[in-house]
């Protein structure tokens, strides 16, 4: 018997092992699944194990996000106010006002992606005037998808944008009639202006970044995520910005398995970057917790077709192929897998011309290279990818931007964005992810809901039945299918004897809840390598302690991450100084008496959400 022996009983296990699709119990030993089957079989395999009764709950393999920016996201998580899942702009602004009251100078209040105006009941973003009223002195930066950022007057002062500041290439500083910046920044279509402006803000010190990354990983665990392929990112430099995640790995504090890709950082220096990196690290270096995965999602800047469906498709420059070929040739020669960001079929077609040229000299088969996104890919290019042995990783960006795509291109064109069923029929490896945190939300259940229902977060139905997935197929794209993209097939992704013991016990049954409730699922118990990394409710005592968020004014301390209706509304209720019942939200505010929030602030919070406690 091993000290790590554990048995889960009284479960509804979706193993995703076709030879053993359902089970009632699981035995774990030394970080891997030992036995999966009946309770008798599990107890016989580990007779002295610790027993956890799951009380009939649904169990799934730990979810794996094949495209996320968890390393960069972790460094900043504790500084960010998340509007992911917030149902109304009124509540979002109430959260923002509460955070302004908590945030000391010279810090900013930042809402950095993960939401869209379409999710709000009001179907709009805040105005600059509303931001200035909410935060006259505290800088506020709000990033909306790839398309725009909103800055209040205090933020404009801090970043130094004036009437004399020129527009950067591919971006616009929107100005008023007098030529002064309004606070609206537009990607036209390059998002660099948005990210470069965000980078001007304060950063957390290293010890706070460690804490922030731990909190972000725990948030992912609470959603059932146990694995991520990190797609690199702008302003995420190697090796400097990997130091925090490396430290957590060395200290045994990773609660999410991470495979990381290296993302070139400077235009015209891409080949030099990769030439240096192939001498420093090779794919597979590391272990099951933290390992190198290859190149991308940016290989060369001239191939970056930033997606903003509000504007025309960007045409890649004529030098794209000449820039891309030497990089791909270098990667192929060194058997480095790569991933390439490509929204549009036109970009994919030109990239495939390069890949086919290289393939004639260096066969690409077995490298496990792939495209990311591919919203408008055609059948012809799907078949070309299949012939070269490549894959496609899809993300739920259309759940956040589907309305914009339909407005520009029409509902018919949106029916195959991307054509997931056709990709599967062609035998092309396909997996799912989020592209979090600056565009779509990191919540995997939003993606799973989109795959199953075809609906955006604003409720628009995009796809016919022919391009929708059943629940099991969608779940496979979030588990076993994603292991191809990190060269870990057979190592994880199923609940199967011999695989890594990563799983999630769900708050409700994914296979039984109504479709519109999929998005609300969470994990009540998450195991990584057979160890509890998250627990709530009855299983909270099993979870390891997590230090309080740092700094103490962190939005995470007040609101957490993905919006949880009752928790957030209760937090806002504590700001209210009245003892009456709220006519809008039905809360008893008596518990708020004595809250250390000024009455004027309380009035402004509840005024923003139309609370009946105050006459506004």
mmCIF file of N, CA and C in Angstrom, residues 29-134:
data_model
loop_
_atom_site.group_PDB
_atom_site.id
_atom_site.type_symbol
_atom_site.label_atom_id
_atom_site.label_comp_id
_atom_site.label_asym_id
_atom_site.label_seq_id
_atom_site.Cartn_x
_atom_site.Cartn_y
_atom_site.Cartn_z
ATOM 1 N N UNK A 29 -2.978 5.671 -7.169
ATOM 2 C CA UNK A 29 -1.735 5.387 -6.451
ATOM 3 C C UNK A 29 -0.578 6.106 -7.128
ATOM 4 N N UNK A 30 0.228 6.807 -6.330
ATOM 5 C CA UNK A 30 1.452 7.450 -6.809
ATOM 6 C C UNK A 30 1.208 8.348 -8.025
ATOM 7 N N UNK A 31 0.095 9.072 -7.986
ATOM 8 C CA UNK A 31 -0.150 10.080 -9.003
ATOM 9 C C UNK A 31 -0.821 9.593 -10.262
ATOM 10 N N UNK A 32 -1.117 8.288 -10.371
ATOM 11 C CA UNK A 32 -1.778 7.772 -11.566
ATOM 12 C C UNK A 32 -3.004 6.962 -11.171
ATOM 13 N N UNK A 33 -3.885 6.760 -12.136
ATOM 14 C CA UNK A 33 -5.060 5.932 -11.900
ATOM 15 C C UNK A 33 -4.616 4.475 -11.809
ATOM 16 N N UNK A 34 -5.025 3.821 -10.736
ATOM 17 C CA UNK A 34 -4.661 2.422 -10.501
ATOM 18 C C UNK A 34 -5.763 1.480 -10.991
ATOM 19 N N UNK A 35 -7.009 1.824 -10.685
ATOM 20 C CA UNK A 35 -8.136 0.985 -11.101
ATOM 21 C C UNK A 35 -9.343 1.877 -11.327
ATOM 22 N N UNK A 36 -10.117 1.549 -12.360
ATOM 23 C CA UNK A 36 -11.307 2.323 -12.702
ATOM 24 C C UNK A 36 -12.417 1.322 -13.002
ATOM 25 N N UNK A 37 -13.452 1.309 -12.182
ATOM 26 C CA UNK A 37 -14.516 0.332 -12.398
ATOM 27 C C UNK A 37 -15.521 0.376 -11.271
ATOM 28 N N UNK A 38 -15.813 -0.786 -10.718
ATOM 29 C CA UNK A 38 -16.764 -0.880 -9.615
ATOM 30 C C UNK A 38 -16.074 -0.535 -8.299
ATOM 31 N N UNK A 39 -16.875 -0.282 -7.269
ATOM 32 C CA UNK A 39 -16.289 -0.018 -5.950
ATOM 33 C C UNK A 39 -15.507 -1.222 -5.452
ATOM 34 N N UNK A 40 -16.022 -2.413 -5.744
ATOM 35 C CA UNK A 40 -15.307 -3.630 -5.307
ATOM 36 C C UNK A 40 -13.934 -3.715 -5.962
ATOM 37 N N UNK A 41 -13.860 -3.389 -7.240
ATOM 38 C CA UNK A 41 -12.575 -3.452 -7.943
ATOM 39 C C UNK A 41 -11.603 -2.405 -7.401
ATOM 40 N N UNK A 42 -12.101 -1.220 -7.109
ATOM 41 C CA UNK A 42 -11.233 -0.174 -6.591
ATOM 42 C C UNK A 42 -10.720 -0.528 -5.201
ATOM 43 N N UNK A 43 -11.599 -1.035 -4.344
ATOM 44 C CA UNK A 43 -11.170 -1.394 -2.987
ATOM 45 C C UNK A 43 -10.192 -2.561 -3.003
ATOM 46 N N UNK A 44 -10.393 -3.486 -3.922
ATOM 47 C CA UNK A 44 -9.469 -4.617 -4.010
ATOM 48 C C UNK A 44 -8.083 -4.168 -4.463
ATOM 49 N N UNK A 45 -8.032 -3.153 -5.318
ATOM 50 C CA UNK A 45 -6.749 -2.665 -5.825
ATOM 51 C C UNK A 45 -5.973 -1.911 -4.766
ATOM 52 N N UNK A 46 -6.677 -1.245 -3.842
ATOM 53 C CA UNK A 46 -6.006 -0.436 -2.818
ATOM 54 C C UNK A 46 -6.762 -0.583 -1.513
ATOM 55 N N UNK A 47 -6.602 -1.724 -0.842
ATOM 56 C CA UNK A 47 -7.453 -2.039 0.316
ATOM 57 C C UNK A 47 -7.286 -1.120 1.512
ATOM 58 N N UNK A 48 -6.166 -0.396 1.598
ATOM 59 C CA UNK A 48 -5.956 0.482 2.752
ATOM 60 C C UNK A 48 -6.018 1.954 2.366
ATOM 61 N N UNK A 49 -6.624 2.263 1.263
ATOM 62 C CA UNK A 49 -6.647 3.644 0.754
ATOM 63 C C UNK A 49 -7.584 4.529 1.564
ATOM 64 N N UNK A 50 -7.322 5.819 1.487
ATOM 65 C CA UNK A 50 -8.265 6.817 1.979
ATOM 66 C C UNK A 50 -9.476 6.841 1.045
ATOM 67 N N UNK A 51 -10.671 6.906 1.625
ATOM 68 C CA UNK A 51 -11.907 6.851 0.839
ATOM 69 C C UNK A 51 -12.572 8.229 0.822
ATOM 70 N N UNK A 52 -12.983 8.657 -0.349
ATOM 71 C CA UNK A 52 -13.797 9.865 -0.481
ATOM 72 C C UNK A 52 -15.106 9.476 -1.152
ATOM 73 N N UNK A 53 -16.217 9.792 -0.503
ATOM 74 C CA UNK A 53 -17.543 9.509 -1.041
ATOM 75 C C UNK A 53 -17.990 10.701 -1.881
ATOM 76 N N UNK A 54 -18.238 10.477 -3.162
ATOM 77 C CA UNK A 54 -18.639 11.554 -4.050
ATOM 78 C C UNK A 54 -20.153 11.731 -4.138
ATOM 79 N N UNK A 55 -20.896 10.926 -3.447
ATOM 80 C CA UNK A 55 -22.337 11.123 -3.272
ATOM 81 C C UNK A 55 -23.088 11.249 -4.604
ATOM 82 N N UNK A 56 -22.679 10.423 -5.560
ATOM 83 C CA UNK A 56 -23.386 10.360 -6.829
ATOM 84 C C UNK A 56 -23.023 11.442 -7.825
ATOM 85 N N UNK A 57 -21.984 12.196 -7.558
ATOM 86 C CA UNK A 57 -21.624 13.296 -8.455
ATOM 87 C C UNK A 57 -20.947 12.796 -9.732
ATOM 88 N N UNK A 58 -21.024 13.643 -10.765
ATOM 89 C CA UNK A 58 -20.387 13.368 -12.048
ATOM 90 C C UNK A 58 -18.893 13.674 -11.957
ATOM 91 N N UNK A 59 -18.084 12.764 -12.479
ATOM 92 C CA UNK A 59 -16.630 12.913 -12.524
ATOM 93 C C UNK A 59 -16.185 12.889 -13.984
ATOM 94 N N UNK A 60 -15.305 13.804 -14.334
ATOM 95 C CA UNK A 60 -14.752 13.847 -15.693
ATOM 96 C C UNK A 60 -13.228 13.944 -15.599
ATOM 97 N N UNK A 61 -12.519 13.607 -16.675
ATOM 98 C CA UNK A 61 -11.081 13.875 -16.668
ATOM 99 C C UNK A 61 -10.825 15.364 -16.479
ATOM 100 N N UNK A 62 -9.695 15.706 -15.883
ATOM 101 C CA UNK A 62 -9.348 17.110 -15.756
ATOM 102 C C UNK A 62 -9.332 17.783 -17.115
ATOM 103 N N UNK A 63 -9.889 18.969 -17.197
ATOM 104 C CA UNK A 63 -9.967 19.693 -18.463
ATOM 105 C C UNK A 63 -8.591 20.245 -18.844
ATOM 106 N N UNK A 64 -8.330 20.286 -20.144
ATOM 107 C CA UNK A 64 -7.060 20.772 -20.676
ATOM 108 C C UNK A 64 -7.368 21.868 -21.690
ATOM 109 N N UNK A 65 -6.803 23.035 -21.490
ATOM 110 C CA UNK A 65 -6.984 24.154 -22.414
ATOM 111 C C UNK A 65 -5.809 24.159 -23.381
ATOM 112 N N UNK A 66 -6.081 23.955 -24.669
ATOM 113 C CA UNK A 66 -4.998 23.854 -25.649
ATOM 114 C C UNK A 66 -4.484 25.206 -26.125
ATOM 115 N N UNK A 67 -5.124 26.291 -25.700
ATOM 116 C CA UNK A 67 -4.633 27.621 -26.082
ATOM 117 C C UNK A 67 -5.043 28.618 -25.014
ATOM 118 N N UNK A 68 -4.068 28.984 -24.204
ATOM 119 C CA UNK A 68 -4.312 29.948 -23.141
ATOM 120 C C UNK A 68 -3.007 30.670 -22.857
ATOM 121 N N UNK A 69 -3.119 31.789 -22.163
ATOM 122 C CA UNK A 69 -1.940 32.583 -21.803
ATOM 123 C C UNK A 69 -1.855 32.631 -20.278
ATOM 124 N N UNK A 70 -1.668 31.459 -19.685
ATOM 125 C CA UNK A 70 -1.741 31.344 -18.233
ATOM 126 C C UNK A 70 -0.516 31.931 -17.552
ATOM 127 N N UNK A 71 0.643 31.890 -18.202
ATOM 128 C CA UNK A 71 1.850 32.418 -17.565
ATOM 129 C C UNK A 71 1.744 33.928 -17.432
ATOM 130 N N UNK A 72 1.436 34.613 -18.530
ATOM 131 C CA UNK A 72 1.228 36.063 -18.483
ATOM 132 C C UNK A 72 0.022 36.405 -17.615
ATOM 133 N N UNK A 73 -1.056 35.636 -17.759
ATOM 134 C CA UNK A 73 -2.248 35.905 -16.976
ATOM 135 C C UNK A 73 -2.002 35.785 -15.492
ATOM 136 N N UNK A 74 -1.194 34.807 -15.088
ATOM 137 C CA UNK A 74 -0.910 34.632 -13.675
ATOM 138 C C UNK A 74 -0.136 35.775 -13.074
ATOM 139 N N UNK A 75 0.776 36.361 -13.838
ATOM 140 C CA UNK A 75 1.572 37.476 -13.326
ATOM 141 C C UNK A 75 0.711 38.691 -12.999
ATOM 142 N N UNK A 76 -0.432 38.812 -13.658
ATOM 143 C CA UNK A 76 -1.265 40.005 -13.534
ATOM 144 C C UNK A 76 -2.613 39.771 -12.868
ATOM 145 N N UNK A 77 -2.971 38.529 -12.610
ATOM 146 C CA UNK A 77 -4.329 38.190 -12.180
ATOM 147 C C UNK A 77 -4.775 38.994 -10.965
ATOM 148 N N UNK A 78 -3.922 39.131 -9.965
ATOM 149 C CA UNK A 78 -4.331 39.811 -8.736
ATOM 150 C C UNK A 78 -4.558 41.308 -8.923
ATOM 151 N N UNK A 79 -4.109 41.877 -10.047
ATOM 152 C CA UNK A 79 -4.336 43.298 -10.312
ATOM 153 C C UNK A 79 -5.608 43.550 -11.104
ATOM 154 N N UNK A 80 -6.253 42.505 -11.594
ATOM 155 C CA UNK A 80 -7.321 42.687 -12.571
ATOM 156 C C UNK A 80 -8.704 42.490 -11.963
ATOM 157 N N UNK A 81 -9.579 43.419 -12.263
ATOM 158 C CA UNK A 81 -10.999 43.262 -11.983
ATOM 159 C C UNK A 81 -11.602 42.514 -13.164
ATOM 160 N N UNK A 82 -12.145 41.337 -12.926
ATOM 161 C CA UNK A 82 -12.666 40.517 -14.020
ATOM 162 C C UNK A 82 -14.158 40.764 -14.192
ATOM 163 N N UNK A 83 -14.538 41.058 -15.433
ATOM 164 C CA UNK A 83 -15.950 41.167 -15.787
ATOM 165 C C UNK A 83 -16.430 39.912 -16.489
ATOM 166 N N UNK A 84 -15.658 38.849 -16.465
ATOM 167 C CA UNK A 84 -16.063 37.589 -17.087
ATOM 168 C C UNK A 84 -17.395 37.129 -16.488
ATOM 169 N N UNK A 85 -18.414 37.004 -17.318
ATOM 170 C CA UNK A 85 -19.692 36.473 -16.860
ATOM 171 C C UNK A 85 -20.603 37.457 -16.181
ATOM 172 N N UNK A 86 -20.203 38.705 -15.992
ATOM 173 C CA UNK A 86 -21.077 39.685 -15.340
ATOM 174 C C UNK A 86 -22.274 39.959 -16.258
ATOM 175 N N UNK A 87 -23.505 39.840 -15.745
ATOM 176 C CA UNK A 87 -24.669 39.870 -16.645
ATOM 177 C C UNK A 87 -25.153 41.255 -17.046
ATOM 178 N N UNK A 88 -24.706 42.294 -16.360
ATOM 179 C CA UNK A 88 -25.190 43.629 -16.719
ATOM 180 C C UNK A 88 -24.076 44.646 -16.555
ATOM 181 N N UNK A 89 -24.135 45.678 -17.357
ATOM 182 C CA UNK A 89 -23.174 46.769 -17.233
ATOM 183 C C UNK A 89 -23.347 47.473 -15.892
ATOM 184 N N UNK A 90 -24.582 47.564 -15.401
ATOM 185 C CA UNK A 90 -24.810 48.203 -14.106
ATOM 186 C C UNK A 90 -24.014 47.510 -13.010
ATOM 187 N N UNK A 91 -24.065 46.172 -13.000
ATOM 188 C CA UNK A 91 -23.303 45.450 -11.981
ATOM 189 C C UNK A 91 -21.799 45.561 -12.216
ATOM 190 N N UNK A 92 -21.389 45.557 -13.483
ATOM 191 C CA UNK A 92 -19.972 45.723 -13.789
ATOM 192 C C UNK A 92 -19.469 47.063 -13.276
ATOM 193 N N UNK A 93 -20.249 48.116 -13.479
ATOM 194 C CA UNK A 93 -19.831 49.434 -13.009
ATOM 195 C C UNK A 93 -19.872 49.538 -11.492
ATOM 196 N N UNK A 94 -20.800 48.848 -10.859
ATOM 197 C CA UNK A 94 -20.810 48.826 -9.400
ATOM 198 C C UNK A 94 -19.540 48.169 -8.866
ATOM 199 N N UNK A 95 -19.116 47.077 -9.512
ATOM 200 C CA UNK A 95 -17.862 46.432 -9.129
ATOM 201 C C UNK A 95 -16.683 47.381 -9.331
ATOM 202 N N UNK A 96 -16.688 48.083 -10.470
ATOM 203 C CA UNK A 96 -15.592 49.000 -10.750
ATOM 204 C C UNK A 96 -15.523 50.107 -9.707
ATOM 205 N N UNK A 97 -16.667 50.689 -9.355
ATOM 206 C CA UNK A 97 -16.681 51.747 -8.349
ATOM 207 C C UNK A 97 -16.179 51.235 -7.003
ATOM 208 N N UNK A 98 -16.592 50.024 -6.635
ATOM 209 C CA UNK A 98 -16.114 49.443 -5.380
ATOM 210 C C UNK A 98 -14.607 49.262 -5.410
ATOM 211 N N UNK A 99 -14.080 48.846 -6.551
ATOM 212 C CA UNK A 99 -12.640 48.637 -6.645
ATOM 213 C C UNK A 99 -11.881 49.962 -6.652
ATOM 214 N N UNK A 100 -12.433 50.984 -7.272
ATOM 215 C CA UNK A 100 -11.808 52.309 -7.226
ATOM 216 C C UNK A 100 -11.642 52.753 -5.777
ATOM 217 N N UNK A 101 -12.654 52.504 -4.952
ATOM 218 C CA UNK A 101 -12.586 52.920 -3.550
ATOM 219 C C UNK A 101 -11.496 52.181 -2.782
ATOM 220 N N UNK A 102 -11.115 50.992 -3.248
ATOM 221 C CA UNK A 102 -10.121 50.172 -2.546
ATOM 222 C C UNK A 102 -8.700 50.367 -3.071
ATOM 223 N N UNK A 103 -8.551 50.927 -4.247
ATOM 224 C CA UNK A 103 -7.268 50.913 -4.944
ATOM 225 C C UNK A 103 -6.444 52.149 -4.597
ATOM 226 N N UNK A 104 -5.260 51.975 -4.017
ATOM 227 C CA UNK A 104 -4.448 53.134 -3.627
ATOM 228 C C UNK A 104 -3.661 53.692 -4.819
ATOM 229 N N UNK A 105 -3.348 54.965 -4.757
ATOM 230 C CA UNK A 105 -2.457 55.570 -5.745
ATOM 231 C C UNK A 105 -1.059 54.946 -5.574
ATOM 232 N N UNK A 106 -0.306 54.756 -6.658
ATOM 233 C CA UNK A 106 -0.579 55.121 -8.051
ATOM 234 C C UNK A 106 -1.133 53.950 -8.863
ATOM 235 N N UNK A 107 -1.767 52.980 -8.212
ATOM 236 C CA UNK A 107 -2.246 51.795 -8.916
ATOM 237 C C UNK A 107 -3.428 52.130 -9.820
ATOM 238 N N UNK A 108 -3.643 51.243 -10.810
ATOM 239 C CA UNK A 108 -4.761 51.375 -11.740
ATOM 240 C C UNK A 108 -5.862 50.381 -11.365
ATOM 241 N N UNK A 109 -7.056 50.652 -11.838
ATOM 242 C CA UNK A 109 -8.106 49.638 -11.902
ATOM 243 C C UNK A 109 -8.159 49.171 -13.351
ATOM 244 N N UNK A 110 -7.966 47.857 -13.567
ATOM 245 C CA UNK A 110 -7.886 47.312 -14.919
ATOM 246 C C UNK A 110 -8.916 46.207 -15.107
ATOM 247 N N UNK A 111 -9.611 46.281 -16.198
ATOM 248 C CA UNK A 111 -10.485 45.195 -16.650
ATOM 249 C C UNK A 111 -9.877 44.732 -17.966
ATOM 250 N N UNK A 112 -9.222 43.596 -17.939
ATOM 251 C CA UNK A 112 -8.383 43.210 -19.074
ATOM 252 C C UNK A 112 -8.979 41.980 -19.758
ATOM 253 N N UNK A 113 -9.984 42.226 -20.617
ATOM 254 C CA UNK A 113 -10.540 41.169 -21.439
ATOM 255 C C UNK A 113 -11.419 40.199 -20.678
ATOM 256 N N UNK A 114 -11.830 39.158 -21.420
ATOM 257 C CA UNK A 114 -12.660 38.111 -20.842
ATOM 258 C C UNK A 114 -14.148 38.403 -20.863
ATOM 259 N N UNK A 115 -14.529 39.516 -21.491
ATOM 260 C CA UNK A 115 -15.948 39.875 -21.533
ATOM 261 C C UNK A 115 -16.241 40.528 -22.880
ATOM 262 N N UNK A 116 -17.523 40.726 -23.153
ATOM 263 C CA UNK A 116 -17.959 41.467 -24.332
ATOM 264 C C UNK A 116 -19.193 42.265 -23.973
ATOM 265 N N UNK A 117 -19.394 43.368 -24.673
ATOM 266 C CA UNK A 117 -20.591 44.166 -24.438
ATOM 267 C C UNK A 117 -21.868 43.358 -24.675
ATOM 268 N N UNK A 118 -21.794 42.328 -25.514
ATOM 269 C CA UNK A 118 -22.995 41.554 -25.851
ATOM 270 C C UNK A 118 -23.525 40.766 -24.661
ATOM 271 N N UNK A 119 -22.654 40.480 -23.658
ATOM 272 C CA UNK A 119 -23.124 39.713 -22.507
ATOM 273 C C UNK A 119 -23.965 40.568 -21.569
ATOM 274 N N UNK A 120 -23.833 41.883 -21.646
ATOM 275 C CA UNK A 120 -24.542 42.769 -20.743
ATOM 276 C C UNK A 120 -26.003 42.924 -21.169
ATOM 277 N N UNK A 121 -26.875 43.031 -20.197
ATOM 278 C CA UNK A 121 -28.289 43.263 -20.499
ATOM 279 C C UNK A 121 -28.477 44.542 -21.304
ATOM 280 N N UNK A 122 -27.600 45.527 -21.060
ATOM 281 C CA UNK A 122 -27.717 46.814 -21.749
ATOM 282 C C UNK A 122 -27.132 46.796 -23.165
ATOM 283 N N UNK A 123 -26.362 45.733 -23.495
ATOM 284 C CA UNK A 123 -25.756 45.565 -24.826
ATOM 285 C C UNK A 123 -24.884 46.762 -25.221
ATOM 286 N N UNK A 124 -24.109 47.257 -24.270
ATOM 287 C CA UNK A 124 -23.201 48.346 -24.582
ATOM 288 C C UNK A 124 -22.053 48.357 -23.570
ATOM 289 N N UNK A 125 -21.011 49.107 -23.934
ATOM 290 C CA UNK A 125 -19.894 49.356 -23.038
ATOM 291 C C UNK A 125 -20.149 50.628 -22.241
ATOM 292 N N UNK A 126 -19.407 50.849 -21.160
ATOM 293 C CA UNK A 126 -19.528 52.133 -20.478
ATOM 294 C C UNK A 126 -19.009 53.259 -21.357
ATOM 295 N N UNK A 127 -19.512 54.441 -21.139
ATOM 296 C CA UNK A 127 -18.986 55.612 -21.825
ATOM 297 C C UNK A 127 -17.765 56.131 -21.070
ATOM 298 N N UNK A 128 -16.967 56.946 -21.747
ATOM 299 C CA UNK A 128 -15.830 57.579 -21.074
ATOM 300 C C UNK A 128 -16.324 58.481 -19.954
ATOM 301 N N UNK A 129 -17.439 59.167 -20.183
ATOM 302 C CA UNK A 129 -18.003 60.025 -19.142
ATOM 303 C C UNK A 129 -18.366 59.224 -17.902
ATOM 304 N N UNK A 130 -18.922 58.031 -18.098
ATOM 305 C CA UNK A 130 -19.261 57.188 -16.950
ATOM 306 C C UNK A 130 -18.015 56.743 -16.204
ATOM 307 N N UNK A 131 -16.951 56.441 -16.937
ATOM 308 C CA UNK A 131 -15.699 56.059 -16.275
ATOM 309 C C UNK A 131 -15.119 57.234 -15.501
ATOM 310 N N UNK A 132 -15.175 58.430 -16.071
ATOM 311 C CA UNK A 132 -14.649 59.598 -15.368
ATOM 312 C C UNK A 132 -15.445 59.904 -14.112
ATOM 313 N N UNK A 133 -16.759 59.712 -14.170
ATOM 314 C CA UNK A 133 -17.582 59.938 -12.987
ATOM 315 C C UNK A 133 -17.293 58.902 -11.908
ATOM 316 N N UNK A 134 -17.056 57.669 -12.324
ATOM 317 C CA UNK A 134 -16.793 56.595 -11.361
ATOM 318 C C UNK A 134 -15.406 56.709 -10.752
#
